Tab-separated table of C-alpha atoms and ligand atoms in Angstrom:
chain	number	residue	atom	x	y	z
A	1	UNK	CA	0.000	0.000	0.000
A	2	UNK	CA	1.383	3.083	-1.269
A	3	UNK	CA	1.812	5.670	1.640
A	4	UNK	CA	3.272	9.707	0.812
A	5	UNK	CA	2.660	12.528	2.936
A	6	UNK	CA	1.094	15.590	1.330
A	7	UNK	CA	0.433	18.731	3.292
A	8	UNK	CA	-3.450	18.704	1.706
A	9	UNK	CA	-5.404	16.320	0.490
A	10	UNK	CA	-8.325	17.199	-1.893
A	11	UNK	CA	-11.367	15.187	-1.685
A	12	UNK	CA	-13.393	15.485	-5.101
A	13	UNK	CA	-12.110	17.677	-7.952
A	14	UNK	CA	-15.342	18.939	-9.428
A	15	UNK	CA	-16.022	22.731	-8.940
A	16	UNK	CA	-14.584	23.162	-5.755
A	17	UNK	CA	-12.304	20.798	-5.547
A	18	UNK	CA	-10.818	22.012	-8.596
A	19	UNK	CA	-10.526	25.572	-7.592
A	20	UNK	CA	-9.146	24.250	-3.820
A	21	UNK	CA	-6.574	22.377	-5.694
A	22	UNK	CA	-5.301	25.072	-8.152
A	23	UNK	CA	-5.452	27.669	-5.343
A	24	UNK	CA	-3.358	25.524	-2.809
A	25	UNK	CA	-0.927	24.626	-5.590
A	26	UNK	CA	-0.293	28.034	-6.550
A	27	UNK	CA	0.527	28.732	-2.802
A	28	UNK	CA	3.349	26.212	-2.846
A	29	UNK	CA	1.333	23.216	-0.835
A	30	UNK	CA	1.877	19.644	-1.699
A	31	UNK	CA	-1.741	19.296	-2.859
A	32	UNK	CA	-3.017	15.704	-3.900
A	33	UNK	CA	-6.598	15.526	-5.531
A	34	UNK	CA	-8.673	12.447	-5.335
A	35	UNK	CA	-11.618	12.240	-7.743
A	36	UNK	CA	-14.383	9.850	-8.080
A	37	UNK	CA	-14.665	10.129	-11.959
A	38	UNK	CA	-12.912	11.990	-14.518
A	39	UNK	CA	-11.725	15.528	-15.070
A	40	UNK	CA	-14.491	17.740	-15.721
A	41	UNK	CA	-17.482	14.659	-15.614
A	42	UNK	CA	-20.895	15.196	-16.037
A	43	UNK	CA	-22.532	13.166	-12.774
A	44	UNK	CA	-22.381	15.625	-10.201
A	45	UNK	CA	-23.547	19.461	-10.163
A	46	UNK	CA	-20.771	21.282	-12.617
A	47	UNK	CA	-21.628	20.559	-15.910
A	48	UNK	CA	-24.279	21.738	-18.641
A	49	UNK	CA	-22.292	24.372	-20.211
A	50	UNK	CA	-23.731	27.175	-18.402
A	51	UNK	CA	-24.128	28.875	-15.264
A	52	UNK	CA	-25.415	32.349	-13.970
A	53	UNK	CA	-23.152	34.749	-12.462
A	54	UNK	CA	-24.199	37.478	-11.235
A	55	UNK	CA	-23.573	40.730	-8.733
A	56	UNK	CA	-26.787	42.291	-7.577
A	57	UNK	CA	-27.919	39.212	-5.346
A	58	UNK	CA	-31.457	38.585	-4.718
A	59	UNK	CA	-30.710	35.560	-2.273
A	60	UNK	CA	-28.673	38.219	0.621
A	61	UNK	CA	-26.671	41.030	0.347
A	62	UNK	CA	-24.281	39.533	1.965
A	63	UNK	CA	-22.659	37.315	-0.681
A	64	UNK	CA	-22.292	40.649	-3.012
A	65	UNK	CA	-18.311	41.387	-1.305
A	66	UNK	CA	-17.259	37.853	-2.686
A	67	UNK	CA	-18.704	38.035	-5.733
A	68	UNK	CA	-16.620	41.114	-6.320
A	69	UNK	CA	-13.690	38.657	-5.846
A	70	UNK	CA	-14.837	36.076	-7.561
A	71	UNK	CA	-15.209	37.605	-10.643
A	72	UNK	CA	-11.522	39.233	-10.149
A	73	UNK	CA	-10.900	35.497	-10.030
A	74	UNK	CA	-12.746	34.212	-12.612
A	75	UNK	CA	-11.167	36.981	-14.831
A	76	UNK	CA	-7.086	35.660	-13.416
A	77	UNK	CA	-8.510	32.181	-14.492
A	78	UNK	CA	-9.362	32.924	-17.762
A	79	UNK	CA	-6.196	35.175	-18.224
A	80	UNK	CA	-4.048	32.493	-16.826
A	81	UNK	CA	-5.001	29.600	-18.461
A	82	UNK	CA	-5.984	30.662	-21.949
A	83	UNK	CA	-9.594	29.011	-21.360
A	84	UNK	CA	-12.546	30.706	-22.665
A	85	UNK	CA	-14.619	31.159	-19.425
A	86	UNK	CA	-17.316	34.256	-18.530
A	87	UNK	CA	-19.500	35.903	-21.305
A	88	UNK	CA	-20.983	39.042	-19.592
A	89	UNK	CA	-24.030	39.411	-21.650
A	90	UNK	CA	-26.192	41.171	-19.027
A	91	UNK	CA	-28.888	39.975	-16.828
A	92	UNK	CA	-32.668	40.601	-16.405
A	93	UNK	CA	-34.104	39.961	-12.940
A	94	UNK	CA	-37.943	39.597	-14.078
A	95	UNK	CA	-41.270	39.388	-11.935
A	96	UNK	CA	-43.555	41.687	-10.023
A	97	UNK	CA	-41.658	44.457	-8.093
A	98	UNK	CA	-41.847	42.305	-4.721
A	99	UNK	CA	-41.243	38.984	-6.238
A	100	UNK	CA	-37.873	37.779	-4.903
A	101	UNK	CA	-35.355	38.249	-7.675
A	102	UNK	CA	-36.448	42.057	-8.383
A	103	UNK	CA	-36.798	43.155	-4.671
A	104	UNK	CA	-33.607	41.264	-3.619
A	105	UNK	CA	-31.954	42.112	-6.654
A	106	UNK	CA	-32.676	45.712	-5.872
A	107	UNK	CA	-31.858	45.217	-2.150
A	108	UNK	CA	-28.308	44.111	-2.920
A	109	UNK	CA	-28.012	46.832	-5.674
A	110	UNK	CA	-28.729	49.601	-3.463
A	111	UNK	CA	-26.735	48.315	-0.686
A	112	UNK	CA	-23.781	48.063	-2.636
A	113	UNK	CA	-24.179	50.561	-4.643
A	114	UNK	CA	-23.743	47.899	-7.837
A	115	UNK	CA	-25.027	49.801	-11.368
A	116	UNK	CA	-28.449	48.221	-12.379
A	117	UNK	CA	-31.365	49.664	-14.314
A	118	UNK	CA	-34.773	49.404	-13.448
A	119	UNK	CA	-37.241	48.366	-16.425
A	120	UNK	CA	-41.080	48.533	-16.919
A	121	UNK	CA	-42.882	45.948	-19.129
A	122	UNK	CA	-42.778	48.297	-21.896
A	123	UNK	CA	-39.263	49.029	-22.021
A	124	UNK	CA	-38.350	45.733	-20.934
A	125	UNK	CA	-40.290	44.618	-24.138
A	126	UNK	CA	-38.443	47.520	-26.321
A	127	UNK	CA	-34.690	46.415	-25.340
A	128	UNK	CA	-35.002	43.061	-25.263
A	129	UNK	CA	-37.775	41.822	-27.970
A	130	UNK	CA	-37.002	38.027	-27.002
A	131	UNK	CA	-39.041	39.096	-23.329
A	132	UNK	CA	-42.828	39.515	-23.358
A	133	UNK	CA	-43.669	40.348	-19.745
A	134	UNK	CA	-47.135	40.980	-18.461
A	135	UNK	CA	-47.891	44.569	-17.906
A	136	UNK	CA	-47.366	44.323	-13.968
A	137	UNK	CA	-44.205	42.700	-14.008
A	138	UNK	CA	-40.400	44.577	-13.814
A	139	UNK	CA	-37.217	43.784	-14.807
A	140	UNK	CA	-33.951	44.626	-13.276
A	141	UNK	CA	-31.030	44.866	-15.715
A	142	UNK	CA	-27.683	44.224	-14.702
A	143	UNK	CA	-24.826	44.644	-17.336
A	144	UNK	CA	-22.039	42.910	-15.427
A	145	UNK	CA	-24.399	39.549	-15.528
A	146	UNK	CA	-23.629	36.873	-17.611
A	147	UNK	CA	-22.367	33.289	-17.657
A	148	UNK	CA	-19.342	31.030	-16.892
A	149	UNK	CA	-18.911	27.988	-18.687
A	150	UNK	CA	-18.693	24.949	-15.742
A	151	UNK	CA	-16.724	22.512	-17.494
A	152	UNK	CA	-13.890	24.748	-18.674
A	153	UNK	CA	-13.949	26.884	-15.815
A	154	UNK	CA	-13.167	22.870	-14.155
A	155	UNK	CA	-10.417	22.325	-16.762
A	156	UNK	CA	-8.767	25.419	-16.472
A	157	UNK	CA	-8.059	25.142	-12.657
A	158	UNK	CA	-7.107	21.544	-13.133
A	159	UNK	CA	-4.554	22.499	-15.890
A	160	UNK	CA	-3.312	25.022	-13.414
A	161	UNK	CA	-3.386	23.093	-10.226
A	162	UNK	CA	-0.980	20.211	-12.292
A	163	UNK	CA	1.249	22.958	-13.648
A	164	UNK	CA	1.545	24.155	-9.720
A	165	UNK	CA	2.774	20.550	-8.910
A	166	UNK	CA	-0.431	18.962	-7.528
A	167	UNK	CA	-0.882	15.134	-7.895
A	168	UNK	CA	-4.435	14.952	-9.215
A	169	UNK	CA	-5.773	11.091	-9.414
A	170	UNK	CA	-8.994	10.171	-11.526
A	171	UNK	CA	-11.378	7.411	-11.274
A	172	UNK	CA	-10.184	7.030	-7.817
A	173	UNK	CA	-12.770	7.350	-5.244
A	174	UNK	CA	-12.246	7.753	-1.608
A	175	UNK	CA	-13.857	5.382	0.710
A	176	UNK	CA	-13.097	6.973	3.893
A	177	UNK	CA	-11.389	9.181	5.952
A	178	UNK	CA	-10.174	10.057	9.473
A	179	UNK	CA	-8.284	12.915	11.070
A	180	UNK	CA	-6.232	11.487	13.803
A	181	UNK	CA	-3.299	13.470	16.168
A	182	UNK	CA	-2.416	16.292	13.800
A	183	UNK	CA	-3.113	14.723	10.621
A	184	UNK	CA	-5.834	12.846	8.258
A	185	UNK	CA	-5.736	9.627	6.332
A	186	UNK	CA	-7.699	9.384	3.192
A	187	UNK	CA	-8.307	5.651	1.982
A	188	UNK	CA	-9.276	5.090	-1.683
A	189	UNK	CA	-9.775	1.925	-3.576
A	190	UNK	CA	-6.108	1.516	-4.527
A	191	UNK	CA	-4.509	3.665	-1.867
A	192	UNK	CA	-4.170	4.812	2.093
A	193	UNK	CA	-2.646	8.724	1.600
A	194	UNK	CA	-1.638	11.041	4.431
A	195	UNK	CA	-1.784	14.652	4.995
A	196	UNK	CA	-1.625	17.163	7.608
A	197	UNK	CA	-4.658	18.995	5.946
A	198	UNK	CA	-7.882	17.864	4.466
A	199	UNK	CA	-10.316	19.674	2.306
A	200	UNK	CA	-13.550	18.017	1.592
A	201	UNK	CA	-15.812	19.011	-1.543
A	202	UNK	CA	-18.074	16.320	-2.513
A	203	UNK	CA	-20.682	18.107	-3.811
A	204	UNK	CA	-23.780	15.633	-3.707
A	205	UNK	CA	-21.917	13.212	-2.009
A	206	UNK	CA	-21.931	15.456	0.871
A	207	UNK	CA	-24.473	12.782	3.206
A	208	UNK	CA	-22.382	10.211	2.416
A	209	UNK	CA	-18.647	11.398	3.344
A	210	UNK	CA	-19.562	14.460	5.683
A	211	UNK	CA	-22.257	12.324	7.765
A	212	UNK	CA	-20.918	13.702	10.589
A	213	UNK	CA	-21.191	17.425	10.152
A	214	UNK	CA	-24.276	17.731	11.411
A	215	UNK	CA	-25.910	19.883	8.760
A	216	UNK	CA	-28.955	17.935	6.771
A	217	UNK	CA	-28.490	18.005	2.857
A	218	UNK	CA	-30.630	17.318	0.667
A	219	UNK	CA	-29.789	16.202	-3.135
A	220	UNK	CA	-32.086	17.619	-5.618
A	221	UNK	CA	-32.676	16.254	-8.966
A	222	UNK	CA	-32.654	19.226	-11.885
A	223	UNK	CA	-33.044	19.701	-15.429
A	224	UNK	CA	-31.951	21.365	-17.734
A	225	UNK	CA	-33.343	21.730	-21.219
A	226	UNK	CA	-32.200	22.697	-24.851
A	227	UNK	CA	-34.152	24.163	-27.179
A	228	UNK	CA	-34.268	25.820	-30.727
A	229	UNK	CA	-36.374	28.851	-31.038
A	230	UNK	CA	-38.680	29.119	-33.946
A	231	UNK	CA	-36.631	31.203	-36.690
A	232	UNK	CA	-33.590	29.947	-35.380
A	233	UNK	CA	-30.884	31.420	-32.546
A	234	UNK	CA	-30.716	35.019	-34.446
A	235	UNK	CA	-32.587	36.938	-31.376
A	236	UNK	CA	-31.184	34.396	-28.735
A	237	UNK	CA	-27.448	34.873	-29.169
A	238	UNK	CA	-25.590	36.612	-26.371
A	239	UNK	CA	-25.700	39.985	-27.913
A	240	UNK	CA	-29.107	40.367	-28.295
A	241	UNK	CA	-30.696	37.780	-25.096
A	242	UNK	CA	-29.110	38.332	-21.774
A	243	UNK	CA	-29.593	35.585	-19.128
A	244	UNK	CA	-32.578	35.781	-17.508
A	245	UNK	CA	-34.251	34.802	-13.556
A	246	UNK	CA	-37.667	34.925	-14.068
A	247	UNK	CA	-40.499	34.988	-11.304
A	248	UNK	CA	-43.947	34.330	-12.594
A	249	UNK	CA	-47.264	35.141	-11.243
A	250	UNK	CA	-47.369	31.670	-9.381
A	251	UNK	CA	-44.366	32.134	-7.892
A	252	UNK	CA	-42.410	29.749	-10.131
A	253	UNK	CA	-38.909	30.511	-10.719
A	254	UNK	CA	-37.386	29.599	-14.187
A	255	UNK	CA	-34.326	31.276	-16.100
A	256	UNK	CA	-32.259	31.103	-19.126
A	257	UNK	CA	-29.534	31.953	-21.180
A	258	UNK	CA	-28.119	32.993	-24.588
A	259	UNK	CA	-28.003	30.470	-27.016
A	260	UNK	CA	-24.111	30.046	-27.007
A	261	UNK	CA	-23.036	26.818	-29.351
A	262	UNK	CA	-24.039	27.988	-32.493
A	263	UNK	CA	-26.969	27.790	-34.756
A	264	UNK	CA	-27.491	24.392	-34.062
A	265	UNK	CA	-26.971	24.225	-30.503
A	266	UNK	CA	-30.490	26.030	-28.931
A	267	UNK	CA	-31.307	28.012	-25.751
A	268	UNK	CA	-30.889	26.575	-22.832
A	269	UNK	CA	-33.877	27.123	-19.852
A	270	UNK	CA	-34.986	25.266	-16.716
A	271	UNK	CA	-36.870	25.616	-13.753
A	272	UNK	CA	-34.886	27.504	-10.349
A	273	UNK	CA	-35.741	25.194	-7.439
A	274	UNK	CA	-38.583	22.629	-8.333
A	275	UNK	CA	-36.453	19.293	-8.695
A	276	UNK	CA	-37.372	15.602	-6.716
A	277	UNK	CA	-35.102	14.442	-3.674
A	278	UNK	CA	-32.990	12.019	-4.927
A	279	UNK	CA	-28.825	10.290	-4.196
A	280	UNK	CA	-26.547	10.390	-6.460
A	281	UNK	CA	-26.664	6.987	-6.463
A	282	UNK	CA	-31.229	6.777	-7.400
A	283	UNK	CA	-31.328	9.837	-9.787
A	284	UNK	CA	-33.195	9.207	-12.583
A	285	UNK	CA	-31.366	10.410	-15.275
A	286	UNK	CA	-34.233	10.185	-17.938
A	287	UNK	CA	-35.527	12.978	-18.846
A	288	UNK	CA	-39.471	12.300	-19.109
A	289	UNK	CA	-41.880	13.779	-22.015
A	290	UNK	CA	-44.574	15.703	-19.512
A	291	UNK	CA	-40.905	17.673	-18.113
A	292	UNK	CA	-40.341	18.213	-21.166
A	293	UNK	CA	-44.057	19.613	-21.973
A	294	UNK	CA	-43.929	21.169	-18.547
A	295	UNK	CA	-40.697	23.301	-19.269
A	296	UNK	CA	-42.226	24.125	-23.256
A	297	UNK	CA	-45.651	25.473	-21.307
A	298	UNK	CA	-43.700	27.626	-19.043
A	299	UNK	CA	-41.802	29.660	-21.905
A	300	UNK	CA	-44.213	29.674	-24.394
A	301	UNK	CA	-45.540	32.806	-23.213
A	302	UNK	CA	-43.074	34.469	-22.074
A	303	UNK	CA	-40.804	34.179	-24.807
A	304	UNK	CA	-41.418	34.714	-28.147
A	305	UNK	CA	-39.617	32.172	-30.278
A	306	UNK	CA	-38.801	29.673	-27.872
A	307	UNK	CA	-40.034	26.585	-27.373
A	308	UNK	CA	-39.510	25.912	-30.895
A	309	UNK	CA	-37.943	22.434	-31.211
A	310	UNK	CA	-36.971	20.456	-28.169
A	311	UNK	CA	-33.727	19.384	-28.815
A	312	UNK	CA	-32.073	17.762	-25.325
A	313	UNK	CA	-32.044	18.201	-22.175
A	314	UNK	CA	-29.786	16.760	-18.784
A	315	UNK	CA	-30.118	15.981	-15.383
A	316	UNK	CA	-28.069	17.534	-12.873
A	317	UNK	CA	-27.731	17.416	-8.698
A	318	UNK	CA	-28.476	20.103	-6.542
A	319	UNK	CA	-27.203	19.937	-2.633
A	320	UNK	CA	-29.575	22.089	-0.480
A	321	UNK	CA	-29.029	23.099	3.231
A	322	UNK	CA	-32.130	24.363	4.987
A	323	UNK	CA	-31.467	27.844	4.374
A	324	UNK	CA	-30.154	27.957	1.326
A	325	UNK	CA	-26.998	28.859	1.965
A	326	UNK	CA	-23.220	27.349	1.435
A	327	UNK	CA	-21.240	25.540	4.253
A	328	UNK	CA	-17.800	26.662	4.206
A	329	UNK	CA	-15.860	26.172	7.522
A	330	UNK	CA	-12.940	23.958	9.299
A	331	UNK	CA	-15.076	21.049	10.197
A	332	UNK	CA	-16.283	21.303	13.723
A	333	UNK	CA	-15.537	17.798	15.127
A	334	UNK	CA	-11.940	18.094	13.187
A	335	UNK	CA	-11.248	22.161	13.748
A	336	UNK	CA	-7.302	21.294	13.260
A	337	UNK	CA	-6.808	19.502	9.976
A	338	UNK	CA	-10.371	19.350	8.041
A	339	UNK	CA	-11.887	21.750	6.002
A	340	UNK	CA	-15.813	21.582	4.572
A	341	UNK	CA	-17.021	23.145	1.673
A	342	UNK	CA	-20.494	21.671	0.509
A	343	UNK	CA	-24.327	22.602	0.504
A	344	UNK	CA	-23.677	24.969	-2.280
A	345	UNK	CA	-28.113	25.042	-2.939
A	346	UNK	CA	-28.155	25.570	-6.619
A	347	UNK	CA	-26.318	28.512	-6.538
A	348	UNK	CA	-22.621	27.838	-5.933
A	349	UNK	CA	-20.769	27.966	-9.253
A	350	UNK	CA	-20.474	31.686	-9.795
A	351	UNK	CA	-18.412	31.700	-6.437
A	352	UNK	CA	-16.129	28.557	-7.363
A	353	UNK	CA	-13.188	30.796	-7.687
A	354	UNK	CA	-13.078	32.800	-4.393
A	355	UNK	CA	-14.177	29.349	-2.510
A	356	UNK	CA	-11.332	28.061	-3.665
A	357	UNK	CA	-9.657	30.900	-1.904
A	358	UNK	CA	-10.948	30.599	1.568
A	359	UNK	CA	-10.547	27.136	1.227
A	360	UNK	CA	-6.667	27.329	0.721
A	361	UNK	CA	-6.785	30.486	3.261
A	362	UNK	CA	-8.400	27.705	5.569
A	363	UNK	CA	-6.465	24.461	5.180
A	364	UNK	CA	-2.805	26.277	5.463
A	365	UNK	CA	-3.887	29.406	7.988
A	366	UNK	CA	-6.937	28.202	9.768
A	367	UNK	CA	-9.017	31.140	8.746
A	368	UNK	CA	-9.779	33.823	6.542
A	369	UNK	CA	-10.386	37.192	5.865
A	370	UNK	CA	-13.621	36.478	4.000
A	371	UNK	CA	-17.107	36.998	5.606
A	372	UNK	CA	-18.202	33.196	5.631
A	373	UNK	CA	-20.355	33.906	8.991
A	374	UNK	CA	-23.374	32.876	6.840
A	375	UNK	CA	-21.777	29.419	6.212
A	376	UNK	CA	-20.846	28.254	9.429
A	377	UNK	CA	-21.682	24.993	9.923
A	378	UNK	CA	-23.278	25.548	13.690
A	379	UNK	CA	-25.723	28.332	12.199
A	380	UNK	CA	-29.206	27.968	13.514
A	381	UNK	CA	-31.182	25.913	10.890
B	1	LIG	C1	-28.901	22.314	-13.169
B	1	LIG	C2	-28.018	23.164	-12.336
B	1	LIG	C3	-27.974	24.524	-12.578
B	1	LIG	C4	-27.179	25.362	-11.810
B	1	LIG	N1	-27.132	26.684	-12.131
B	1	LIG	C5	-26.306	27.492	-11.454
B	1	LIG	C6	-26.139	28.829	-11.878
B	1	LIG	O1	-26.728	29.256	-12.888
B	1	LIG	N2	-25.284	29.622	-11.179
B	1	LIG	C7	-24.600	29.169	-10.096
B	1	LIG	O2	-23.854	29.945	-9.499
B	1	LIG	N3	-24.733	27.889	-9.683
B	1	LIG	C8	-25.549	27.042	-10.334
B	1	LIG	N4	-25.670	25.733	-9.969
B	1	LIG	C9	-24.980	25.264	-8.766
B	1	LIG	C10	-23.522	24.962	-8.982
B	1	LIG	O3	-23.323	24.373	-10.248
B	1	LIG	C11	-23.043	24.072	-7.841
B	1	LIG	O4	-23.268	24.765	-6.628
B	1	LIG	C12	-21.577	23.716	-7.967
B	1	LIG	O5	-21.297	23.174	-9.228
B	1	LIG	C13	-21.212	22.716	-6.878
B	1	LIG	O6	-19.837	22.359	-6.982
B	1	LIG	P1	-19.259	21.207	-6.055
B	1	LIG	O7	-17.802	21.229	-6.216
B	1	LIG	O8	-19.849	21.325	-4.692
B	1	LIG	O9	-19.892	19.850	-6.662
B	1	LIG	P2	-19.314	18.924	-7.918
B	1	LIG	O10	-18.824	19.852	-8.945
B	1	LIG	O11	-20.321	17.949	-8.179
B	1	LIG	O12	-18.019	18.300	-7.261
B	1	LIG	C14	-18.046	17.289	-6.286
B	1	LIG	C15	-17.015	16.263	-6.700
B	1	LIG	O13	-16.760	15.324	-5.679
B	1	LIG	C16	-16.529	14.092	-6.314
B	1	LIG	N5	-16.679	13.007	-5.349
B	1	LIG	C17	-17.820	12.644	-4.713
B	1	LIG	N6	-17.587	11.572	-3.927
B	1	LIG	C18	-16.284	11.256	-4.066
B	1	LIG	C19	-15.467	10.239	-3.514
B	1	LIG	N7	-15.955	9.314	-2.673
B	1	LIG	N8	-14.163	10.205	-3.879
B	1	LIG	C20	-13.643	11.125	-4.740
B	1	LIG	N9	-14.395	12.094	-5.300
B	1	LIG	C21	-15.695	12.168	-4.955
B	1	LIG	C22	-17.565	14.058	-7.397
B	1	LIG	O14	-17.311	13.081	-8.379
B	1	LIG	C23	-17.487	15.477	-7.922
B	1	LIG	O15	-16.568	15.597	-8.974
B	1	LIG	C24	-26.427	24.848	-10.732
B	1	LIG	C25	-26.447	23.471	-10.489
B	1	LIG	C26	-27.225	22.632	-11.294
B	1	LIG	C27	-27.233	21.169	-10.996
């Protein structure tokens, strides 16, 4: 059995992980990465080819400070690796003035004093011709909005975490782990590996190898759907359609994006939050015709062109703490040599860069100059 000693061990290299690794590395740690599958997979919660980023946070204020740094990060990332990452097309919080993502949005705005414009149905309808709001509903517009691309925002910090020396190992799956004395040991299939630090992002996996943290999780099965508007992508591309978080009169959140993979490759929409429990290991991975209907009845009116022609669609796993909000903190039975990042809700990949931050402020310092109050563990929930 193959032992080495490592000053951090990794645990799952998907968003996180990945951005842990490459953000240890580049501080001169001996970083290994154990992964489950391969680099960049699609069987967790960081693939799809888009997500949402944006600044002017409906969900709390209080994320809006590291979303200033992630997006300083994101833009290092892109810069340092080559990869083709953000696309700031703008962003269109849509619903009645008090529905969530307008009123928060505009919370968060004003708070931070973040640029944002405020848009009536008829203007909304003028700008953007691929929106048909009712007459009471709002939009806010934020131009620093956009989307990252998941898979080679996961590639990028792979590539750099290897060229900063780390030892990342594929299709290697941890079974356990323990944090003994002033250490951890990480067992795998193939391997028993010790470190003095660990750092454990495993995304849906979260019941299964953070049972002890003492926060429930639940998994959440999502899709997301493809298709190609009626005319073709002309209005849709990510000049002309910004992404999109849309609040109906029911309450239902859905939201969108561009369409970004050419003519052929369609708009891409899905519902925010109205997914079935599920493990990683019972997802059903079908996608089922009455979704599918479901998803076409929701845009129909809203906007013009789209459904059009159903082309695919994907399942993906959300990892929901009571609240809503991340988990981010040394672990509290292991405050010396463990570090948690997991519960990221649905809305964790726009921060993937500055987590990966307080995670390697964590592991080698033991804290951080971040605000991560919000995710601590111990919170009331
Ligand atoms: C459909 C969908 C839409 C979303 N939209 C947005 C959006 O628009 N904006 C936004 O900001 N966020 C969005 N999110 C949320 C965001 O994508 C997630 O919060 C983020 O990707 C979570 O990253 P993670 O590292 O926690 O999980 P993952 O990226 O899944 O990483 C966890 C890793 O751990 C590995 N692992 C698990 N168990 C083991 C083991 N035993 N051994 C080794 N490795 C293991 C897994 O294989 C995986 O690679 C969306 C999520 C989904 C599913």
């Amino acid at each position: 059995m193959a032992q080495t000693t490592y000053d951090v061990i990794v645990l799952g290299l998907g968003g996180m992980g990945s951005a842990a690794a490459h953000h240890l590395a580049e501080r001169g740690a001996r970083v290994l990465g154990l992964e489950k599958f391969g680099p960049a997979h699609n069987k967790g919660s960081s693939h799809g080819g888009s997500r949402i980023t944006r600044q002017s946070y409906f969900e709390d204020p209080a994320y809006v400070p590291l979303l200033l740094r992630a997006y300083e990060l994101y833009e290092r990332l892109e810069r340092d690796s080559g990869q083709d990452i953000a696309t700031l097309c703008g962003g269109l919080m849509v619903g009645r003035p008090e529905s969530l993502p307008v009123a928060g949005a505009l919370r968060s705005a004003r708070q931070w004093d973040l640029p944002h414009e405020l848009l009536d149905a008829r203007e909304l309808r003028r700008r953007f011709p691929t929106f048909a709001p009712q007459d009471d509903e709002v939009a806010l517009y934020e131009a620093k909005a956009g989307l990252l691309r998941p898979e080679s925002t996961v590639s990028a910090q792979l590539r750099l975490a290897a060229r900063g020396g780390a030892e990342l190992r594929f299709e290697e799956p941890v079974t356990r782990w323990e944090a003994y004395g002033d250490g951890v040991r990480v067992h795998t299939a193939t391997g028993v590996y010790t470190a003095g630090q660990l750092v454990v992002c495993p995304g849906a996996w979260a019941p299964e190898l953070l049972a002890g943290l003492g926060v429930p999780i639940t998994i959440e099965r999502q899709v997301m759907y493809w298709f190609q508007p009626t005319g073709g992508t002309g209005p849709y591309t990510a000049d002309r359609h910004p992404i999109y978080v849309w609040e109906d009169e029911a309450g239902v959140h859905f939201y969108g994006f561009p369409a970004i993979d050419g003519p052929e490759g369609g708009a891409k929409v899905a519902f925010f939050r109205k997914g079935t429990v599920c493990t990683p290991e019972t997802i059903d991975r079908t996608v089922h015709d009455d979704e599918i209907r479901a998803m076409a009845d929701q845009v129909a009116p809203r906007l013009p062109g789209l459904p059009g022609t159903f082309l695919r669609a994907a399942t993906c796993m959300y990892s929901n703490t009571p609240d809503e909000h991340f988990v981010i903190a040394r672990h509290p039975a292991h405050p010396e040599s463990v570090t948690v990042a997991c519960g990221f809700s649905g809305h964790g990949f726009k921060f993937v860069t500055v987590v990966g931050e307080i995670l390697a402020d964590l592991a080698l310092t033991g804290g951080t100059a971040h605000p991560i109050d919000l995710f601590a563990p111990g919170r009331p929930l």
